[in-house]
Amino acid sequence: MREQARSTLLLLLVVVMALNLRPILTSIGPLLEAIRQSTGIGYQQAALLTALPVLCMGLVPLLQPWLRRWVSEQGAMLAGLAAIALACAWRLTLDSAAALIASAALAGLGVACIQALMPGLVNRWFPHRLAMAMGVYSAALMSGGGAAAVLGPRVAEQFSHWQAGLGIWLLPALLAFAVWAWVRPQLEAAVGGAGASGHLFGSRRAWLLAVYFGLINGGYTSMVAWLPAYYQQVGGSAQGGGELVGLMTVFQVAGALGLPLLLRRLVDRRPGLWLALTVQLAGFVGLLLAPAIAGLWVALIGFGLGACFSLSLTLTLEHLKAPASAGALAAFVQGVGFIITGIVPYVTGWLRDVSGDFQASWLLLSVTVLLMLLVTWRFAPSGYAQAMGMPLIRESDARAGMAPH
């Protein structure tokens, strides 16, 4: 019973931390027109409000093998929370495009510090229930994003300031600080264990996993960045655009939590990924061929994106048995992957500018998903060990202070 209570507390901490990792992205889109009218920010600059945090999510994990020499896991998590809280508090008062972009960078650094560590910690805390725990983590992460998209415009309208719709997400950060203080005794007992040193830049499988993660999740940043604009372009409202992102999030949560649980007895993650990618592909093709029923296609895209995020991280962690080495691999995959994910909305936005509508953007995302369906064949569980013959030192060597070969 005592072990069950400890696991419950740690899972609660996972949830409240994850809730803080997406509002900085999803709160922008529904309020973009109000922000542009107030600050004069252009569309190209506005893209930085999404792209900068995502690029931070990519760069910080790549530096993790060196950063951990100076910052502990708990220190990095608390610093990340503090950066998110400070950025949200700043957004309550700022009134310029430059300050808004700077707050996006600060919040992105905070998210990156937390997000780089969470998969490894989840793997360490829940080694026998990894698929379930990653599903809960992914669902909470996406729920925070959906709540920000839906509630941000309402809060802004209530207070007659768009700044309130962005800054209100200070509250989940304060909640996470409170839960952290409550769970800390259990955390100190659970976090121990040295992280793997060395890096994975020489591993072909690590690069494949990273590119795969980045491309199958590139649809998320594109949808967050451009779905509200697409909806307003076809005659909808800002609130309606936010609600469409909220609808996508509901199905993301269902996909992130439901599909891994449904397939938890399968050792092979490929059937789940094939299903999730096929559903996602159907959604993008639907936007191309029948945009009048966008709600249905957005729901399918959301389900596919949610399941892909959870399953691809689980797939990554399962490539290595040692928790610290698996966490290092997950950090690398997220690092490179989120750089790719951050570039995708720039490309889809450029396609919208040159073509005059979003059809070319949806076509590009459809082709990308189709390619990833084919790449998924490579991830047979029987090939994990051979594929991960790489210059990452063993945990026993890391504890002994040995350098990588």
mmCIF file with all atom_site columns, N, CA, C and O in Angstrom, residues 245-278:
data_model
loop_
_atom_site.group_PDB
_atom_site.id
_atom_site.type_symbol
_atom_site.label_atom_id
_atom_site.label_alt_id
_atom_site.label_comp_id
_atom_site.label_asym_id
_atom_site.label_entity_id
_atom_site.label_seq_id
_atom_site.pdbx_PDB_ins_code
_atom_site.Cartn_x
_atom_site.Cartn_y
_atom_site.Cartn_z
_atom_site.occupancy
_atom_site.B_iso_or_equiv
_atom_site.pdbx_formal_charge
_atom_site.auth_seq_id
_atom_site.auth_comp_id
_atom_site.auth_asym_id
_atom_site.auth_atom_id
_atom_site.pdbx_PDB_model_num
ATOM 1   N N  . VAL A 1 245 ? -9.037  23.961 -31.845 1.00 0.00 ? 245 VAL A N  1
ATOM 2   C CA . VAL A 1 245 ? -7.827  23.420 -31.227 1.00 0.00 ? 245 VAL A CA 1
ATOM 3   C C  . VAL A 1 245 ? -8.189  22.595 -29.993 1.00 0.00 ? 245 VAL A C  1
ATOM 4   O O  . VAL A 1 245 ? -7.598  21.548 -29.726 1.00 0.00 ? 245 VAL A O  1
ATOM 5   N N  . GLY A 1 246 ? -9.204  23.074 -29.242 1.00 0.00 ? 246 GLY A N  1
ATOM 6   C CA . GLY A 1 246 ? -9.666  22.315 -28.081 1.00 0.00 ? 246 GLY A CA 1
ATOM 7   C C  . GLY A 1 246 ? -10.232 20.960 -28.480 1.00 0.00 ? 246 GLY A C  1
ATOM 8   O O  . GLY A 1 246 ? -9.989  19.951 -27.800 1.00 0.00 ? 246 GLY A O  1
ATOM 9   N N  . LEU A 1 247 ? -11.001 20.921 -29.593 1.00 0.00 ? 247 LEU A N  1
ATOM 10  C CA . LEU A 1 247 ? -11.525 19.651 -30.089 1.00 0.00 ? 247 LEU A CA 1
ATOM 11  C C  . LEU A 1 247 ? -10.379 18.715 -30.467 1.00 0.00 ? 247 LEU A C  1
ATOM 12  O O  . LEU A 1 247 ? -10.400 17.519 -30.134 1.00 0.00 ? 247 LEU A O  1
ATOM 13  N N  . MET A 1 248 ? -9.383  19.250 -31.150 1.00 0.00 ? 248 MET A N  1
ATOM 14  C CA . MET A 1 248 ? -8.224  18.445 -31.505 1.00 0.00 ? 248 MET A CA 1
ATOM 15  C C  . MET A 1 248 ? -7.564  17.875 -30.246 1.00 0.00 ? 248 MET A C  1
ATOM 16  O O  . MET A 1 248 ? -7.162  16.708 -30.214 1.00 0.00 ? 248 MET A O  1
ATOM 17  N N  . THR A 1 249 ? -7.500  18.686 -29.202 1.00 0.00 ? 249 THR A N  1
ATOM 18  C CA . THR A 1 249 ? -6.843  18.260 -27.974 1.00 0.00 ? 249 THR A CA 1
ATOM 19  C C  . THR A 1 249 ? -7.608  17.144 -27.281 1.00 0.00 ? 249 THR A C  1
ATOM 20  O O  . THR A 1 249 ? -7.006  16.216 -26.733 1.00 0.00 ? 249 THR A O  1
ATOM 21  N N  . VAL A 1 250 ? -8.941  17.229 -27.288 1.00 0.00 ? 250 VAL A N  1
ATOM 22  C CA . VAL A 1 250 ? -9.743  16.162 -26.679 1.00 0.00 ? 250 VAL A CA 1
ATOM 23  C C  . VAL A 1 250 ? -9.392  14.820 -27.307 1.00 0.00 ? 250 VAL A C  1
ATOM 24  O O  . VAL A 1 250 ? -9.187  13.811 -26.611 1.00 0.00 ? 250 VAL A O  1
ATOM 25  N N  . PHE A 1 251 ? -9.260  14.807 -28.628 1.00 0.00 ? 251 PHE A N  1
ATOM 26  C CA . PHE A 1 251 ? -8.933  13.555 -29.307 1.00 0.00 ? 251 PHE A CA 1
ATOM 27  C C  . PHE A 1 251 ? -7.457  13.210 -29.182 1.00 0.00 ? 251 PHE A C  1
ATOM 28  O O  . PHE A 1 251 ? -7.081  12.027 -29.221 1.00 0.00 ? 251 PHE A O  1
ATOM 29  N N  . GLN A 1 252 ? -6.596  14.230 -29.020 1.00 0.00 ? 252 GLN A N  1
ATOM 30  C CA . GLN A 1 252 ? -5.199  13.946 -28.702 1.00 0.00 ? 252 GLN A CA 1
ATOM 31  C C  . GLN A 1 252 ? -5.084  13.185 -27.387 1.00 0.00 ? 252 GLN A C  1
ATOM 32  O O  . GLN A 1 252 ? -4.343  12.202 -27.286 1.00 0.00 ? 252 GLN A O  1
ATOM 33  N N  . VAL A 1 253 ? -5.794  13.670 -26.387 1.00 0.00 ? 253 VAL A N  1
ATOM 34  C CA . VAL A 1 253 ? -5.774  13.011 -25.077 1.00 0.00 ? 253 VAL A CA 1
ATOM 35  C C  . VAL A 1 253 ? -6.280  11.579 -25.201 1.00 0.00 ? 253 VAL A C  1
ATOM 36  O O  . VAL A 1 253 ? -5.697  10.640 -24.637 1.00 0.00 ? 253 VAL A O  1
ATOM 37  N N  . ALA A 1 254 ? -7.374  11.402 -25.961 1.00 0.00 ? 254 ALA A N  1
ATOM 38  C CA . ALA A 1 254 ? -7.920  10.056 -26.158 1.00 0.00 ? 254 ALA A CA 1
ATOM 39  C C  . ALA A 1 254 ? -6.902  9.150  -26.839 1.00 0.00 ? 254 ALA A C  1
ATOM 40  O O  . ALA A 1 254 ? -6.737  7.981  -26.465 1.00 0.00 ? 254 ALA A O  1
ATOM 41  N N  . GLY A 1 255 ? -6.198  9.685  -27.835 1.00 0.00 ? 255 GLY A N  1
ATOM 42  C CA . GLY A 1 255 ? -5.198  8.890  -28.525 1.00 0.00 ? 255 GLY A CA 1
ATOM 43  C C  . GLY A 1 255 ? -3.986  8.599  -27.668 1.00 0.00 ? 255 GLY A C  1
ATOM 44  O O  . GLY A 1 255 ? -3.472  7.469  -27.651 1.00 0.00 ? 255 GLY A O  1
ATOM 45  N N  . ALA A 1 256 ? -3.507  9.617  -26.939 1.00 0.00 ? 256 ALA A N  1
ATOM 46  C CA . ALA A 1 256 ? -2.304  9.460  -26.123 1.00 0.00 ? 256 ALA A CA 1
ATOM 47  C C  . ALA A 1 256 ? -2.518  8.482  -24.978 1.00 0.00 ? 256 ALA A C  1
ATOM 48  O O  . ALA A 1 256 ? -1.610  7.728  -24.612 1.00 0.00 ? 256 ALA A O  1
ATOM 49  N N  . LEU A 1 257 ? -3.704  8.486  -24.409 1.00 0.00 ? 257 LEU A N  1
ATOM 50  C CA . LEU A 1 257 ? -3.981  7.629  -23.258 1.00 0.00 ? 257 LEU A CA 1
ATOM 51  C C  . LEU A 1 257 ? -4.617  6.312  -23.671 1.00 0.00 ? 257 LEU A C  1
ATOM 52  O O  . LEU A 1 257 ? -4.237  5.238  -23.173 1.00 0.00 ? 257 LEU A O  1
ATOM 53  N N  . GLY A 1 258 ? -5.557  6.362  -24.615 1.00 0.00 ? 258 GLY A N  1
ATOM 54  C CA . GLY A 1 258 ? -6.348  5.183  -24.941 1.00 0.00 ? 258 GLY A CA 1
ATOM 55  C C  . GLY A 1 258 ? -5.624  4.139  -25.762 1.00 0.00 ? 258 GLY A C  1
ATOM 56  O O  . GLY A 1 258 ? -5.647  2.946  -25.422 1.00 0.00 ? 258 GLY A O  1
ATOM 57  N N  . LEU A 1 259 ? -4.945  4.550  -26.843 1.00 0.00 ? 259 LEU A N  1
ATOM 58  C CA . LEU A 1 259 ? -4.323  3.562  -27.717 1.00 0.00 ? 259 LEU A CA 1
ATOM 59  C C  . LEU A 1 259 ? -3.169  2.820  -27.035 1.00 0.00 ? 259 LEU A C  1
ATOM 60  O O  . LEU A 1 259 ? -3.094  1.591  -27.138 1.00 0.00 ? 259 LEU A O  1
ATOM 61  N N  . PRO A 1 260 ? -2.261  3.504  -26.305 1.00 0.00 ? 260 PRO A N  1
ATOM 62  C CA . PRO A 1 260 ? -1.222  2.745  -25.594 1.00 0.00 ? 260 PRO A CA 1
ATOM 63  C C  . PRO A 1 260 ? -1.794  1.781  -24.556 1.00 0.00 ? 260 PRO A C  1
ATOM 64  O O  . PRO A 1 260 ? -1.264  0.677  -24.387 1.00 0.00 ? 260 PRO A O  1
ATOM 65  N N  . LEU A 1 261 ? -2.859  2.180  -23.867 1.00 0.00 ? 261 LEU A N  1
ATOM 66  C CA . LEU A 1 261 ? -3.471  1.268  -22.898 1.00 0.00 ? 261 LEU A CA 1
ATOM 67  C C  . LEU A 1 261 ? -4.126  0.079  -23.588 1.00 0.00 ? 261 LEU A C  1
ATOM 68  O O  . LEU A 1 261 ? -4.024  -1.059 -23.127 1.00 0.00 ? 261 LEU A O  1
ATOM 69  N N  . LEU A 1 262 ? -4.779  0.342  -24.707 1.00 0.00 ? 262 LEU A N  1
ATOM 70  C CA . LEU A 1 262 ? -5.438  -0.733 -25.448 1.00 0.00 ? 262 LEU A CA 1
ATOM 71  C C  . LEU A 1 262 ? -4.427  -1.760 -25.953 1.00 0.00 ? 262 LEU A C  1
ATOM 72  O O  . LEU A 1 262 ? -4.704  -2.971 -25.958 1.00 0.00 ? 262 LEU A O  1
ATOM 73  N N  . LEU A 1 263 ? -3.243  -1.286 -26.349 1.00 0.00 ? 263 LEU A N  1
ATOM 74  C CA . LEU A 1 263 ? -2.229  -2.162 -26.941 1.00 0.00 ? 263 LEU A CA 1
ATOM 75  C C  . LEU A 1 263 ? -1.075  -2.450 -25.976 1.00 0.00 ? 263 LEU A C  1
ATOM 76  O O  . LEU A 1 263 ? 0.010   -2.849 -26.413 1.00 0.00 ? 263 LEU A O  1
ATOM 77  N N  . ARG A 1 264 ? -1.291  -2.245 -24.681 1.00 0.00 ? 264 ARG A N  1
ATOM 78  C CA . ARG A 1 264 ? -0.206  -2.351 -23.714 1.00 0.00 ? 264 ARG A CA 1
ATOM 79  C C  . ARG A 1 264 ? 0.411   -3.744 -23.647 1.00 0.00 ? 264 ARG A C  1
ATOM 80  O O  . ARG A 1 264 ? 1.570   -3.897 -23.241 1.00 0.00 ? 264 ARG A O  1
ATOM 81  N N  . ARG A 1 265 ? -0.313  -4.772 -24.020 1.00 0.00 ? 265 ARG A N  1
ATOM 82  C CA . ARG A 1 265 ? 0.218   -6.140 -23.967 1.00 0.00 ? 265 ARG A CA 1
ATOM 83  C C  . ARG A 1 265 ? 1.111   -6.461 -25.164 1.00 0.00 ? 265 ARG A C  1
ATOM 84  O O  . ARG A 1 265 ? 1.790   -7.491 -25.162 1.00 0.00 ? 265 ARG A O  1
ATOM 85  N N  . LEU A 1 266 ? 1.096   -5.607 -26.170 1.00 0.00 ? 266 LEU A N  1
ATOM 86  C CA . LEU A 1 266 ? 1.936   -5.831 -27.342 1.00 0.00 ? 266 LEU A CA 1
ATOM 87  C C  . LEU A 1 266 ? 3.350   -5.321 -27.072 1.00 0.00 ? 266 LEU A C  1
ATOM 88  O O  . LEU A 1 266 ? 3.540   -4.187 -26.639 1.00 0.00 ? 266 LEU A O  1
ATOM 89  N N  . VAL A 1 267 ? 4.332   -6.157 -27.332 1.00 0.00 ? 267 VAL A N  1
ATOM 90  C CA . VAL A 1 267 ? 5.721   -5.731 -27.219 1.00 0.00 ? 267 VAL A CA 1
ATOM 91  C C  . VAL A 1 267 ? 6.097   -4.847 -28.409 1.00 0.00 ? 267 VAL A C  1
ATOM 92  O O  . VAL A 1 267 ? 6.895   -3.921 -28.284 1.00 0.00 ? 267 VAL A O  1
ATOM 93  N N  . ASP A 1 268 ? 5.519   -5.138 -29.549 1.00 0.00 ? 268 ASP A N  1
ATOM 94  C CA . ASP A 1 268 ? 5.792   -4.408 -30.789 1.00 0.00 ? 268 ASP A CA 1
ATOM 95  C C  . ASP A 1 268 ? 4.917   -3.161 -30.852 1.00 0.00 ? 268 ASP A C  1
ATOM 96  O O  . ASP A 1 268 ? 3.683   -3.253 -30.832 1.00 0.00 ? 268 ASP A O  1
ATOM 97  N N  . ARG A 1 269 ? 5.531   -1.981 -30.919 1.00 0.00 ? 269 ARG A N  1
ATOM 98  C CA . ARG A 1 269 ? 4.786   -0.717 -30.961 1.00 0.00 ? 269 ARG A CA 1
ATOM 99  C C  . ARG A 1 269 ? 4.338   -0.358 -32.378 1.00 0.00 ? 269 ARG A C  1
ATOM 100 O O  . ARG A 1 269 ? 3.585   0.599  -32.570 1.00 0.00 ? 269 ARG A O  1
ATOM 101 N N  . ARG A 1 270 ? 4.782   -1.095 -33.367 1.00 0.00 ? 270 ARG A N  1
ATOM 102 C CA . ARG A 1 270 ? 4.480   -0.716 -34.753 1.00 0.00 ? 270 ARG A CA 1
ATOM 103 C C  . ARG A 1 270 ? 2.997   -0.779 -35.100 1.00 0.00 ? 270 ARG A C  1
ATOM 104 O O  . ARG A 1 270 ? 2.506   0.141  -35.792 1.00 0.00 ? 270 ARG A O  1
ATOM 105 N N  . PRO A 1 271 ? 2.238   -1.788 -34.679 1.00 0.00 ? 271 PRO A N  1
ATOM 106 C CA . PRO A 1 271 ? 0.807   -1.760 -35.025 1.00 0.00 ? 271 PRO A CA 1
ATOM 107 C C  . PRO A 1 271 ? 0.099   -0.506 -34.531 1.00 0.00 ? 271 PRO A C  1
ATOM 108 O O  . PRO A 1 271 ? -0.726  0.077  -35.244 1.00 0.00 ? 271 PRO A O  1
ATOM 109 N N  . GLY A 1 272 ? 0.408   -0.075 -33.301 1.00 0.00 ? 272 GLY A N  1
ATOM 110 C CA . GLY A 1 272 ? -0.197  1.147  -32.785 1.00 0.00 ? 272 GLY A CA 1
ATOM 111 C C  . GLY A 1 272 ? 0.217   2.365  -33.579 1.00 0.00 ? 272 GLY A C  1
ATOM 112 O O  . GLY A 1 272 ? -0.603  3.247  -33.871 1.00 0.00 ? 272 GLY A O  1
ATOM 113 N N  . LEU A 1 273 ? 1.498   2.444  -33.953 1.00 0.00 ? 273 LEU A N  1
ATOM 114 C CA . LEU A 1 273 ? 1.979   3.577  -34.732 1.00 0.00 ? 273 LEU A CA 1
ATOM 115 C C  . LEU A 1 273 ? 1.374   3.578  -36.137 1.00 0.00 ? 273 LEU A C  1
ATOM 116 O O  . LEU A 1 273 ? 1.020   4.633  -36.663 1.00 0.00 ? 273 LEU A O  1
ATOM 117 N N  . TRP A 1 274 ? 1.256   2.419  -36.752 1.00 0.00 ? 274 TRP A N  1
ATOM 118 C CA . TRP A 1 274 ? 0.620   2.362  -38.070 1.00 0.00 ? 274 TRP A CA 1
ATOM 119 C C  . TRP A 1 274 ? -0.824  2.848  -38.008 1.00 0.00 ? 274 TRP A C  1
ATOM 120 O O  . TRP A 1 274 ? -1.274  3.604  -38.869 1.00 0.00 ? 274 TRP A O  1
ATOM 121 N N  . LEU A 1 275 ? -1.545  2.401  -36.979 1.00 0.00 ? 275 LEU A N  1
ATOM 122 C CA . LEU A 1 275 ? -2.935  2.840  -36.833 1.00 0.00 ? 275 LEU A CA 1
ATOM 123 C C  . LEU A 1 275 ? -3.005  4.347  -36.613 1.00 0.00 ? 275 LEU A C  1
ATOM 124 O O  . LEU A 1 275 ? -3.803  5.044  -37.246 1.00 0.00 ? 275 LEU A O  1
ATOM 125 N N  . ALA A 1 276 ? -2.168  4.858  -35.705 1.00 0.00 ? 276 ALA A N  1
ATOM 126 C CA . ALA A 1 276 ? -2.190  6.288  -35.397 1.00 0.00 ? 276 ALA A CA 1
ATOM 127 C C  . ALA A 1 276 ? -1.824  7.129  -36.614 1.00 0.00 ? 276 ALA A C  1
ATOM 128 O O  . ALA A 1 276 ? -2.444  8.172  -36.885 1.00 0.00 ? 276 ALA A O  1
ATOM 129 N N  . LEU A 1 277 ? -0.804  6.702  -37.370 1.00 0.00 ? 277 LEU A N  1
ATOM 130 C CA . LEU A 1 277 ? -0.398  7.448  -38.554 1.00 0.00 ? 277 LEU A CA 1
ATOM 131 C C  . LEU A 1 277 ? -1.460  7.394  -39.646 1.00 0.00 ? 277 LEU A C  1
ATOM 132 O O  . LEU A 1 277 ? -1.692  8.385  -40.349 1.00 0.00 ? 277 LEU A O  1
ATOM 133 N N  . THR A 1 278 ? -2.121  6.250  -39.787 1.00 0.00 ? 278 THR A N  1
ATOM 134 C CA . THR A 1 278 ? -3.183  6.129  -40.795 1.00 0.00 ? 278 THR A CA 1
ATOM 135 C C  . THR A 1 278 ? -4.349  7.058  -40.474 1.00 0.00 ? 278 THR A C  1
ATOM 136 O O  . THR A 1 278 ? -4.907  7.721  -41.366 1.00 0.00 ? 278 THR A O  1
#
